[in-house]
Amino acid sequence: MVQQVTPETTIEVIYPESDGQPMADNTEQFAWIVKIKENLEILFASPADVFIAGDLFWYPVEGNPNIKQAPDTMVVFGRPKGKRSSYLQWNEDNIPPQVVFEILSPGNTLKEMTKKLQFYQRYGVEEYYIYDPDKNDLNGLLRSEDSFEVIEEMNGWVSPRLGIRFILTPNTLEIVSPTGQKFLSPGEIDQLREQERQRAERERQAKEAALQELEAASQEKEAALQELKKERDRYQELLAKLKQKGIDTDNL
């Protein structure tokens, strides 16, 4: 009897890129997600090894697509920038996101946020920030060995990894970069860019006007010199004529 050996088949594991859910529940939540993500992109535009993403699935365990989270914003130091359909940690030198932001909406439940906290704590997040724009409430957690510790005072807190400062005003949250530049919305950034363009245009026009004035002054000077030269030539011509007539011009 011949025993047939069935070759082992490898089942491909699919890691979904989307769960079909919207990125945000409302415009306020979306605006904050975009503001934080885009300003961090600007802040870390130069380093090639800082990867920043918004609403991207992070899979920390190879072979288990059920273990995942999609932080509103995540920052990974030590990984190159570039396009990704999801963050497969085993393909990223096994480096987890070090900093995670979540923006709350009325639809977030305590159970959901507890699961996220446990996930981030278990899989290596160092800094976890949660902002509720409706209540203007900011909370932060910082890794201490294998668990999170609550940051007691968030007003004025500086992120160890990002270097940004959080300032809670009576009405809103302000985030300030290490250079003192406030995080701005895309509209505010565009307005600032337009103001800078107008300032540069005014400066260009002022320089152009100054150059034109210098050129005009130079032309006037040249004209004056030419007129002086003509007067000198006429004087020399007159002296020559007087000498021809025998007049001693030295004693005039």
Coordinates of N, CA and C in Angstrom, one line a residue:
M1 N 0.8 -1.2 0.0 CA 0.0 0.0 0.0 C 0.9 1.2 0.0
V2 N 0.6 2.1 -0.9 CA 1.4 3.3 -1.0 C 0.7 4.4 -0.3
Q3 N 1.3 5.1 0.6 CA 0.7 6.2 1.4 C 1.0 7.5 0.7
Q4 N 0.0 8.2 0.4 CA 0.1 9.5 -0.3 C 0.3 10.6 0.8
V5 N 1.3 11.4 0.5 CA 1.6 12.5 1.4 C 1.1 13.8 0.8
T6 N 0.2 14.4 1.5 CA -0.4 15.7 1.0 C 0.5 16.8 1.4
P7 N 1.0 17.6 0.4 CA 1.9 18.7 0.8 C 1.2 19.7 1.6
E8 N 2.0 20.3 2.5 CA 1.4 21.4 3.4 C 1.1 22.6 2.5
T9 N -0.1 23.2 2.8 CA -0.5 24.4 2.1 C -0.4 25.6 3.0
T10 N 0.2 26.6 2.5 CA 0.3 27.9 3.3 C -0.9 28.7 3.0
I11 N -1.6 29.1 4.1 CA -2.7 29.9 4.0 C -2.3 31.4 4.1
E12 N -2.6 32.2 3.1 CA -2.2 33.6 3.1 C -3.1 34.3 4.1
V13 N -2.4 35.1 5.0 CA -3.1 35.9 6.0 C -3.4 37.2 5.4
I14 N -4.7 37.6 5.4 CA -5.1 39.0 4.9 C -5.1 39.9 6.0
Y15 N -4.5 41.1 5.9 CA -4.5 42.1 6.9 C -5.3 43.3 6.3
P16 N -6.6 43.4 6.6 CA -7.5 44.4 6.0 C -6.9 45.8 6.2
E17 N -7.1 46.7 5.1 CA -6.6 48.0 5.2 C -7.7 49.0 5.7
S18 N -8.9 48.5 5.8 CA -10.0 49.4 6.3 C -11.1 48.5 6.9
D19 N -11.7 49.1 7.9 CA -12.8 48.4 8.5 C -14.2 48.9 8.1
G20 N -14.1 49.8 7.1 CA -15.4 50.4 6.5 C -16.0 51.5 7.4
Q21 N -15.3 51.8 8.5 CA -15.8 52.9 9.3 C -15.2 54.2 8.9
P22 N -15.9 55.3 9.2 CA -15.4 56.7 8.8 C -14.2 57.0 9.7
M23 N -13.3 57.9 9.2 CA -12.2 58.3 9.9 C -12.6 59.1 11.2
A24 N -13.6 59.9 11.1 CA -14.1 60.7 12.2 C -15.6 60.7 12.2
D25 N -16.1 61.0 13.4 CA -17.6 61.0 13.6 C -18.2 62.4 13.3
N26 N -17.4 63.4 13.3 CA -17.9 64.8 13.1 C -16.7 65.7 12.6
T27 N -17.1 66.9 12.2 CA -16.1 67.8 11.6 C -15.1 68.2 12.6
E28 N -15.5 68.4 13.9 CA -14.5 68.9 14.9 C -13.5 67.8 15.1
Q29 N -13.9 66.6 15.3 CA -12.9 65.5 15.5 C -12.0 65.4 14.3
F30 N -12.5 65.5 13.1 CA -11.7 65.4 11.9 C -10.7 66.5 11.8
A31 N -11.2 67.7 12.1 CA -10.3 68.9 12.0 C -9.1 68.7 13.0
W32 N -9.3 68.2 14.2 CA -8.2 68.0 15.1 C -7.3 66.9 14.7
I33 N -7.8 65.8 14.1 CA -6.9 64.8 13.6 C -6.0 65.3 12.5
V34 N -6.6 66.1 11.6 CA -5.8 66.6 10.5 C -4.8 67.6 11.0
K35 N -5.2 68.5 11.9 CA -4.3 69.5 12.5 C -3.1 68.8 13.1
I36 N -3.3 67.9 14.0 CA -2.2 67.2 14.7 C -1.3 66.4 13.7
K37 N -1.9 65.7 12.8 CA -1.1 64.9 11.9 C -0.3 65.7 10.9
E38 N -0.9 66.7 10.3 CA -0.2 67.6 9.3 C 0.8 68.4 10.0
N39 N 0.6 69.0 11.2 CA 1.6 69.8 11.8 C 2.8 68.9 12.3
L40 N 2.6 67.7 12.7 CA 3.7 66.8 13.0 C 4.5 66.5 11.7
E41 N 3.8 66.3 10.6 CA 4.5 66.1 9.3 C 5.4 67.3 9.0
I42 N 4.9 68.5 9.3 CA 5.7 69.7 9.0 C 6.9 69.7 10.0
L43 N 6.6 69.4 11.2 CA 7.7 69.5 12.3 C 8.8 68.5 12.0
F44 N 8.4 67.3 11.5 CA 9.4 66.3 11.2 C 9.6 66.0 9.7
A45 N 9.5 67.1 9.0 CA 9.7 67.0 7.5 C 11.1 66.6 7.1
S46 N 12.1 67.1 7.9 CA 13.5 66.9 7.5 C 14.0 65.5 7.8
P47 N 13.8 64.9 9.0 CA 14.3 63.6 9.3 C 13.7 62.6 8.4
A48 N 14.5 61.7 7.8 CA 14.0 60.7 6.9 C 13.4 59.5 7.6
D49 N 13.7 59.4 8.9 CA 13.4 58.2 9.7 C 12.3 58.4 10.7
V50 N 11.3 59.3 10.4 CA 10.2 59.5 11.3 C 8.9 59.3 10.4
F51 N 8.2 58.3 10.7 CA 7.0 58.0 9.9 C 5.8 58.4 10.7
I52 N 4.9 59.2 10.1 CA 3.7 59.7 10.7 C 2.5 59.3 9.9
A53 N 1.4 58.9 10.5 CA 0.2 58.4 9.8 C -1.0 58.8 10.6
G54 N -2.1 58.9 9.9 CA -3.4 59.1 10.5 C -4.4 58.0 10.1
D55 N -5.1 57.4 11.1 CA -6.1 56.4 10.8 C -5.6 55.3 10.0
L56 N -4.4 54.8 10.3 CA -3.8 53.7 9.6 C -3.8 52.5 10.5
F57 N -4.2 51.3 10.0 CA -4.2 50.1 10.8 C -2.8 49.7 11.2
W58 N -2.6 49.4 12.4 CA -1.3 49.0 13.0 C -1.6 47.5 13.4
Y59 N -0.8 46.6 12.8 CA -0.9 45.2 13.2 C 0.5 44.8 13.9
P60 N 0.4 44.6 15.2 CA 1.7 44.3 15.9 C 2.1 42.8 15.9
V61 N 1.2 41.9 15.5 CA 1.5 40.5 15.6 C 1.3 39.8 14.3
E62 N 2.3 39.3 13.7 CA 2.3 38.6 12.4 C 1.4 37.4 12.6
G63 N 0.5 37.2 11.6 CA -0.3 36.0 11.6 C -1.6 36.2 12.2
N64 N -1.9 37.3 12.9 CA -3.1 37.5 13.6 C -3.7 38.9 13.2
P65 N -4.6 38.9 12.2 CA -5.1 40.2 11.7 C -6.2 40.7 12.6
N66 N -6.6 40.0 13.6 CA -7.6 40.4 14.5 C -7.0 41.4 15.6
I67 N -5.7 41.3 15.7 CA -5.1 42.2 16.7 C -4.6 43.5 15.9
K68 N -5.4 44.5 16.1 CA -5.1 45.8 15.4 C -5.7 47.0 16.0
Q69 N -5.2 48.1 15.7 CA -5.8 49.4 16.1 C -5.4 50.4 15.0
A70 N -6.3 51.4 14.8 CA -6.0 52.5 13.9 C -6.0 53.8 14.6
P71 N -4.9 54.2 15.2 CA -4.8 55.4 16.0 C -5.2 56.6 15.1
D72 N -5.8 57.6 15.7 CA -6.1 58.8 14.9 C -4.8 59.4 14.4
T73 N -3.8 59.4 15.1 CA -2.4 59.8 14.7 C -1.4 59.0 15.4
M74 N -0.4 58.5 14.7 CA 0.7 57.8 15.3 C 2.0 58.3 14.7
V75 N 3.0 58.2 15.6 CA 4.4 58.7 15.2 C 5.3 57.5 15.5
V76 N 6.2 57.2 14.5 CA 7.1 56.1 14.6 C 8.5 56.6 14.3
F77 N 9.3 56.7 15.3 CA 10.7 57.0 15.2 C 11.5 55.8 14.8
G78 N 12.4 56.0 13.8 CA 13.3 54.9 13.4 C 12.8 54.1 12.1
R79 N 11.7 54.7 11.5 CA 11.2 54.1 10.3 C 11.1 55.1 9.2
P80 N 11.4 54.7 8.0 CA 11.4 55.7 6.9 C 10.0 56.2 6.5
K81 N 10.0 57.4 6.0 CA 8.7 57.9 5.4 C 8.3 57.1 4.2
G82 N 7.1 57.2 3.8 CA 6.7 56.5 2.6 C 5.3 56.0 2.7
K83 N 4.8 55.5 1.6 CA 3.4 55.0 1.5 C 3.3 53.6 2.2
R84 N 2.2 53.5 2.9 CA 1.9 52.2 3.5 C 0.4 52.0 3.5
S85 N -0.1 50.8 3.2 CA -1.5 50.5 3.2 C -1.9 50.1 4.7
S86 N -0.9 49.7 5.4 CA -1.1 49.4 6.9 C 0.3 49.3 7.5
Y87 N 0.3 49.4 8.8 CA 1.6 49.3 9.5 C 1.8 47.9 10.0
L88 N 2.5 47.1 9.3 CA 2.8 45.7 9.7 C 4.1 45.7 10.5
Q89 N 4.0 45.6 11.8 CA 5.2 45.9 12.6 C 6.3 44.9 12.3
W90 N 6.1 43.7 12.0 CA 7.2 42.7 11.7 C 8.0 43.1 10.5
N91 N 7.4 43.9 9.6 CA 8.1 44.4 8.4 C 8.7 45.7 8.7
E92 N 8.7 46.2 9.9 CA 9.2 47.6 10.2 C 10.2 47.5 11.4
D93 N 11.1 46.4 11.2 CA 12.1 46.2 12.3 C 11.5 46.0 13.6
N94 N 10.2 45.6 13.6 CA 9.5 45.3 14.9 C 9.4 46.6 15.8
I95 N 9.4 47.7 15.2 CA 9.3 49.0 15.9 C 7.9 49.4 16.0
P96 N 7.4 49.5 17.3 CA 6.0 50.0 17.4 C 5.9 51.5 17.4
P97 N 4.7 52.1 17.1 CA 4.6 53.5 17.2 C 4.9 54.0 18.6
Q98 N 5.7 55.0 18.8 CA 6.1 55.4 20.1 C 5.1 56.4 20.7
V99 N 4.4 57.2 19.8 CA 3.5 58.2 20.2 C 2.2 58.1 19.5
V100 N 1.1 58.1 20.3 CA -0.3 57.9 19.7 C -1.2 59.0 20.2
F101 N -2.0 59.5 19.3 CA -3.1 60.5 19.7 C -4.4 59.9 19.3
E102 N -5.4 60.2 20.2 CA -6.8 59.8 20.0 C -7.6 61.1 20.2
I103 N -8.5 61.4 19.3 CA -9.4 62.6 19.5 C -10.8 62.0 19.7
L104 N -11.4 62.3 20.8 CA -12.6 61.8 21.2 C -13.8 62.4 20.5
S105 N -14.8 61.6 20.3 CA -16.1 62.2 19.8 C -17.2 61.6 20.7
P106 N -18.4 62.2 20.6 CA -19.5 61.6 21.4 C -19.8 60.2 21.2
G107 N -19.3 59.6 20.1 CA -19.6 58.2 19.8 C -18.6 57.2 20.5
N108 N -17.5 57.7 21.0 CA -16.6 56.9 21.7 C -17.2 56.4 23.0
T109 N -17.0 55.1 23.2 CA -17.5 54.5 24.5 C -16.4 54.2 25.4
L110 N -16.7 54.1 26.7 CA -15.7 53.7 27.7 C -15.0 52.4 27.4
K111 N -15.8 51.4 27.0 CA -15.3 50.1 26.6 C -14.3 50.2 25.5
E112 N -14.7 51.0 24.4 CA -13.8 51.1 23.3 C -12.5 51.8 23.7
M113 N -12.5 52.9 24.5 CA -11.3 53.6 24.9 C -10.5 52.7 25.8
T114 N -11.1 51.9 26.7 CA -10.4 51.0 27.6 C -9.6 50.0 26.8
K115 N -10.2 49.4 25.7 CA -9.6 48.5 24.9 C -8.4 49.1 24.2
K116 N -8.5 50.3 23.7 CA -7.4 51.0 23.0 C -6.3 51.2 24.0
L117 N -6.6 51.7 25.2 CA -5.5 51.9 26.2 C -4.8 50.6 26.5
Q118 N -5.5 49.5 26.7 CA -4.9 48.2 26.9 C -4.0 47.8 25.8
F119 N -4.5 48.0 24.5 CA -3.7 47.7 23.3 C -2.4 48.5 23.3
Y120 N -2.5 49.8 23.4 CA -1.3 50.6 23.3 C -0.3 50.3 24.5
Q121 N -0.8 50.0 25.6 CA 0.0 49.6 26.8 C 0.7 48.3 26.5
R122 N 0.0 47.4 25.9 CA 0.6 46.0 25.7 C 1.6 46.0 24.6
Y123 N 1.4 46.8 23.6 CA 2.2 46.7 22.4 C 3.2 47.8 22.2
G124 N 3.6 48.5 23.3 CA 4.8 49.3 23.3 C 4.7 50.8 23.1
V125 N 3.5 51.4 23.1 CA 3.4 52.8 22.9 C 4.0 53.5 24.1
E126 N 4.8 54.5 23.9 CA 5.5 55.2 25.0 C 4.7 56.4 25.5
E127 N 4.0 57.1 24.6 CA 3.2 58.3 25.0 C 1.8 58.2 24.3
Y128 N 0.8 58.4 25.1 CA -0.6 58.3 24.6 C -1.3 59.5 25.1
Y129 N -1.8 60.3 24.1 CA -2.6 61.5 24.4 C -4.0 61.4 23.9
I130 N -4.9 61.8 24.7 CA -6.4 61.7 24.4 C -7.0 63.1 24.6
Y131 N -7.5 63.6 23.6 CA -8.1 65.0 23.7 C -9.6 64.9 23.3
D132 N -10.4 65.5 24.2 CA -11.9 65.7 23.9 C -12.1 67.1 23.6
P133 N -12.3 67.5 22.3 CA -12.5 68.9 21.9 C -13.8 69.4 22.5
D134 N -14.9 68.6 22.6 CA -16.1 69.1 23.1 C -16.0 69.6 24.6
K135 N -15.2 68.8 25.4 CA -15.1 69.2 26.8 C -13.8 70.0 27.0
N136 N -13.0 70.1 26.0 CA -11.7 70.8 26.1 C -10.9 70.1 27.2
D137 N -10.8 68.8 27.1 CA -10.2 68.0 28.2 C -9.0 67.2 27.5
L138 N -7.8 67.3 28.1 CA -6.7 66.6 27.6 C -6.1 65.7 28.6
N139 N -5.9 64.4 28.3 CA -5.2 63.5 29.2 C -4.0 62.8 28.5
G140 N -3.0 62.5 29.3 CA -1.8 61.9 28.7 C -1.3 60.8 29.6
L141 N -0.8 59.8 29.0 CA -0.2 58.6 29.7 C 1.2 58.4 29.2
L142 N 2.1 58.1 30.1 CA 3.5 57.9 29.8 C 4.0 56.5 30.3
R143 N 4.7 55.8 29.4 CA 5.1 54.5 29.7 C 6.1 54.5 30.9
S144 N 5.9 53.6 31.8 CA 6.8 53.3 32.9 C 7.0 51.8 33.0
E145 N 8.1 51.3 32.4 CA 8.4 49.9 32.3 C 7.3 49.3 31.4
D146 N 6.4 48.4 32.0 CA 5.4 47.7 31.2 C 4.0 48.3 31.3
S147 N 3.9 49.4 31.9 CA 2.5 50.0 32.1 C 2.6 51.5 31.8
F148 N 1.4 52.1 31.8 CA 1.2 53.5 31.7 C 1.0 54.2 33.0
E149 N 1.6 55.4 33.1 CA 1.3 56.2 34.3 C 0.7 57.5 33.8
V150 N -0.4 57.9 34.5 CA -1.1 59.1 34.1 C -0.2 60.4 34.4
I151 N -0.2 61.2 33.4 CA 0.5 62.5 33.5 C -0.4 63.4 34.3
E152 N 0.0 63.8 35.5 CA -0.9 64.5 36.4 C -1.3 65.9 35.9
E153 N -0.3 66.6 35.3 CA -0.6 68.0 34.9 C -0.2 68.1 33.4
M154 N -1.3 68.2 32.6 CA -1.0 68.3 31.1 C -0.8 69.7 30.6
N155 N -1.4 70.7 31.4 CA -1.2 72.1 30.9 C 0.3 72.5 31.1
G156 N 0.9 72.7 29.9 CA 2.4 73.0 30.0 C 3.3 71.8 29.8
W157 N 2.7 70.6 29.6 CA 3.4 69.4 29.5 C 4.2 69.4 28.1
V158 N 5.4 68.9 28.1 CA 6.2 68.8 26.9 C 6.5 67.4 26.6
S159 N 6.1 66.9 25.4 CA 6.3 65.5 25.0 C 7.7 65.2 25.0
P160 N 8.2 64.2 25.7 CA 9.6 63.8 25.6 C 10.1 63.4 24.2
R161 N 9.2 62.7 23.5 CA 9.6 62.3 22.1 C 9.5 63.4 21.1
L162 N 8.4 64.1 21.2 CA 8.1 65.1 20.1 C 8.6 66.5 20.4
G163 N 8.8 66.8 21.7 CA 9.3 68.2 22.0 C 8.2 69.2 21.9
I164 N 6.9 68.8 21.7 CA 5.9 69.8 21.6 C 5.3 70.1 23.0
R165 N 4.7 71.3 23.1 CA 4.1 71.7 24.4 C 2.6 71.8 24.3
F166 N 1.9 71.3 25.3 CA 0.5 71.4 25.3 C 0.0 72.5 26.2
I167 N -0.8 73.4 25.7 CA -1.3 74.5 26.5 C -2.8 74.5 26.5
L168 N -3.4 74.3 27.6 CA -4.9 74.3 27.7 C -5.4 75.7 28.1
T169 N -6.1 76.4 27.1 CA -6.7 77.7 27.4 C -8.1 77.4 27.9
P170 N -8.8 78.5 28.3 CA -10.2 78.2 28.7 C -11.1 77.6 27.6
N171 N -10.8 77.8 26.4 CA -11.7 77.4 25.3 C -11.1 76.3 24.4
T172 N -9.8 76.1 24.4 CA -9.3 75.1 23.4 C -7.9 74.7 23.9
L173 N -7.4 73.7 23.1 CA -6.0 73.2 23.3 C -5.1 73.9 22.2
E174 N -4.0 74.4 22.7 CA -2.9 74.9 21.8 C -1.7 73.9 21.9
I175 N -1.2 73.6 20.8 CA 0.0 72.8 20.7 C 1.1 73.6 20.1
V176 N 2.2 73.7 20.8 CA 3.3 74.6 20.3 C 4.6 73.8 20.0
S177 N 5.2 74.0 18.9 CA 6.4 73.3 18.5 C 7.6 73.8 19.3
P178 N 8.7 73.0 19.2 CA 9.9 73.4 20.0 C 10.4 74.8 19.5
T179 N 10.0 75.3 18.3 CA 10.5 76.6 17.9 C 9.5 77.7 18.3
G180 N 8.4 77.3 19.0 CA 7.4 78.3 19.4 C 6.3 78.5 18.4
Q181 N 6.3 77.8 17.3 CA 5.2 77.9 16.3 C 4.0 77.1 16.8
K182 N 2.8 77.8 16.8 CA 1.6 77.1 17.2 C 1.2 76.1 16.0
F183 N 0.6 75.0 16.4 CA 0.0 74.1 15.4 C -1.2 74.8 14.8
L184 N -1.3 74.9 13.5 CA -2.4 75.6 12.8 C -3.2 74.6 12.0
S185 N -4.4 75.0 11.7 CA -5.3 74.3 10.8 C -4.8 74.5 9.4
P186 N -5.1 73.6 8.4 CA -4.7 73.8 7.0 C -5.1 75.2 6.5
G187 N -6.3 75.7 6.9 CA -6.8 77.0 6.5 C -5.9 78.1 7.0
E188 N -5.5 78.0 8.3 CA -4.6 79.0 8.9 C -3.2 78.9 8.3
I189 N -2.8 77.7 8.0 CA -1.5 77.6 7.4 C -1.5 78.3 6.0
D190 N -2.6 78.1 5.2 CA -2.7 78.7 3.9 C -2.8 80.2 4.1
Q191 N -3.5 80.7 5.1 CA -3.6 82.1 5.3 C -2.2 82.7 5.7
L192 N -1.5 82.0 6.5 CA -0.1 82.4 6.9 C 0.8 82.4 5.6
R193 N 0.7 81.4 4.8 CA 1.4 81.3 3.6 C 1.1 82.5 2.6
E194 N -0.2 82.9 2.6 CA -0.6 84.0 1.7 C 0.0 85.3 2.3
Q195 N -0.1 85.4 3.6 CA 0.5 86.6 4.3 C 2.0 86.7 4.0
E196 N 2.7 85.6 4.0 CA 4.1 85.6 3.8 C 4.4 85.9 2.3
R197 N 3.5 85.4 1.4 CA 3.7 85.7 0.0 C 3.5 87.2 -0.3
Q198 N 2.5 87.8 0.4 CA 2.2 89.2 0.2 C 3.4 90.0 0.8
R199 N 3.9 89.6 2.0 CA 5.0 90.3 2.6 C 6.3 90.2 1.7
A200 N 6.5 89.0 1.1 CA 7.6 88.9 0.2 C 7.4 89.8 -1.1
E201 N 6.2 89.8 -1.6 CA 5.9 90.7 -2.7 C 6.1 92.1 -2.4
R202 N 5.7 92.6 -1.2 CA 5.9 94.0 -0.9 C 7.4 94.3 -0.7
E203 N 8.1 93.3 -0.2 CA 9.6 93.5 -0.1 C 10.2 93.5 -1.4
R204 N 9.7 92.7 -2.4 CA 10.3 92.7 -3.7 C 10.0 94.0 -4.4
Q205 N 8.8 94.5 -4.3 CA 8.4 95.8 -4.9 C 9.2 96.9 -4.3
A206 N 9.4 96.9 -3.0 CA 10.2 97.9 -2.3 C 11.7 97.9 -2.8
K207 N 12.2 96.7 -3.0 CA 13.6 96.6 -3.5 C 13.7 97.1 -4.9
E208 N 12.6 96.8 -5.7 CA 12.6 97.2 -7.1 C 12.5 98.7 -7.2
A209 N 11.7 99.3 -6.3 CA 11.5 100.8 -6.3 C 12.8 101.4 -5.9
A210 N 13.5 100.8 -4.9 CA 14.8 101.4 -4.5 C 15.8 101.3 -5.6
L211 N 15.8 100.2 -6.3 CA 16.8 100.0 -7.4 C 16.5 101.1 -8.5
Q212 N 15.2 101.3 -8.8 CA 14.8 102.3 -9.8 C 15.2 103.7 -9.4
E213 N 15.1 104.0 -8.1 CA 15.5 105.3 -7.6 C 17.0 105.4 -7.7
L214 N 17.8 104.3 -7.4 CA 19.2 104.4 -7.5 C 19.6 104.5 -9.0
E215 N 18.9 103.8 -9.9 CA 19.2 104.0 -11.3 C 18.9 105.4 -11.8
A216 N 17.8 106.0 -11.3 CA 17.4 107.3 -11.7 C 18.5 108.3 -11.2
A217 N 18.9 108.1 -9.9 CA 19.9 109.0 -9.4 C 21.2 108.8 -10.1
S218 N 21.5 107.6 -10.6 CA 22.8 107.4 -11.3 C 22.7 108.0 -12.7
Q219 N 21.5 108.0 -13.3 CA 21.3 108.6 -14.6 C 21.5 110.1 -14.5
E220 N 20.9 110.7 -13.4 CA 21.0 112.1 -13.1 C 22.4 112.5 -12.9
K221 N 23.2 111.7 -12.2 CA 24.6 112.0 -11.9 C 25.4 111.9 -13.2
E222 N 25.0 110.9 -14.1 CA 25.7 110.8 -15.3 C 25.4 112.0 -16.2
A223 N 24.2 112.4 -16.2 CA 23.8 113.6 -17.0 C 24.5 114.9 -16.5
A224 N 24.6 115.0 -15.2 CA 25.3 116.1 -14.7 C 26.8 116.1 -15.0
L225 N 27.4 114.9 -15.0 CA 28.8 114.8 -15.4 C 29.0 115.1 -16.9
Q226 N 28.0 114.7 -17.7 CA 28.1 115.0 -19.1 C 28.0 116.5 -19.4
E227 N 27.1 117.1 -18.6 CA 26.9 118.6 -18.8 C 28.2 119.3 -18.3
L228 N 28.8 118.8 -17.2 CA 30.0 119.5 -16.7 C 31.1 119.3 -17.7
K229 N 31.2 118.1 -18.4 CA 32.2 117.9 -19.4 C 32.0 118.9 -20.6
K230 N 30.8 119.1 -21.0 CA 30.5 120.0 -22.1 C 30.9 121.4 -21.7
E231 N 30.6 121.8 -20.5 CA 31.0 123.2 -20.1 C 32.5 123.3 -20.1
R232 N 33.2 122.3 -19.6 CA 34.7 122.3 -19.6 C 35.2 122.4 -21.0
D233 N 34.6 121.6 -21.9 CA 35.1 121.6 -23.3 C 34.8 123.0 -23.9
R234 N 33.7 123.7 -23.6 CA 33.4 125.0 -24.1 C 34.4 126.0 -23.6
Y235 N 34.8 125.8 -22.3 CA 35.7 126.7 -21.7 C 37.1 126.6 -22.3
Q236 N 37.5 125.3 -22.6 CA 38.8 125.1 -23.2 C 38.8 125.7 -24.6
E237 N 37.7 125.5 -25.3 CA 37.6 126.1 -26.7 C 37.7 127.6 -26.7
L238 N 37.1 128.2 -25.7 CA 37.1 129.7 -25.6 C 38.5 130.2 -25.3
L239 N 39.2 129.5 -24.4 CA 40.6 129.8 -24.1 C 41.5 129.7 -25.4
A240 N 41.2 128.6 -26.1 CA 42.0 128.4 -27.3 C 41.8 129.6 -28.3
K241 N 40.6 130.0 -28.5 CA 40.3 131.1 -29.4 C 40.9 132.4 -28.9
L242 N 40.9 132.7 -27.6 CA 41.5 133.9 -27.1 C 43.0 133.9 -27.3
K243 N 43.7 132.7 -27.2 CA 45.1 132.6 -27.4 C 45.4 132.9 -28.9
Q244 N 44.5 132.4 -29.8 CA 44.8 132.6 -31.2 C 44.7 134.1 -31.5
K245 N 44.0 134.9 -30.7 CA 43.9 136.3 -31.0 C 45.0 137.1 -30.2
G246 N 45.9 136.4 -29.6 CA 47.0 137.0 -28.9 C 46.7 137.5 -27.5
I247 N 45.6 137.0 -27.0 CA 45.2 137.5 -25.6 C 45.9 136.5 -24.6
D248 N 46.6 137.1 -23.6 CA 47.2 136.3 -22.6 C 46.1 135.9 -21.6
T249 N 45.7 134.6 -21.7 CA 44.7 134.1 -20.8 C 45.2 133.8 -19.4
D250 N 46.5 133.8 -19.2 CA 47.0 133.5 -17.9 C 46.8 134.7 -17.0
N251 N 46.7 135.9 -17.5 CA 46.6 137.1 -16.7 C 45.1 137.6 -16.7
L252 N 44.2 136.9 -17.2 CA 42.8 137.3 -17.2 C 42.2 137.2 -15.8

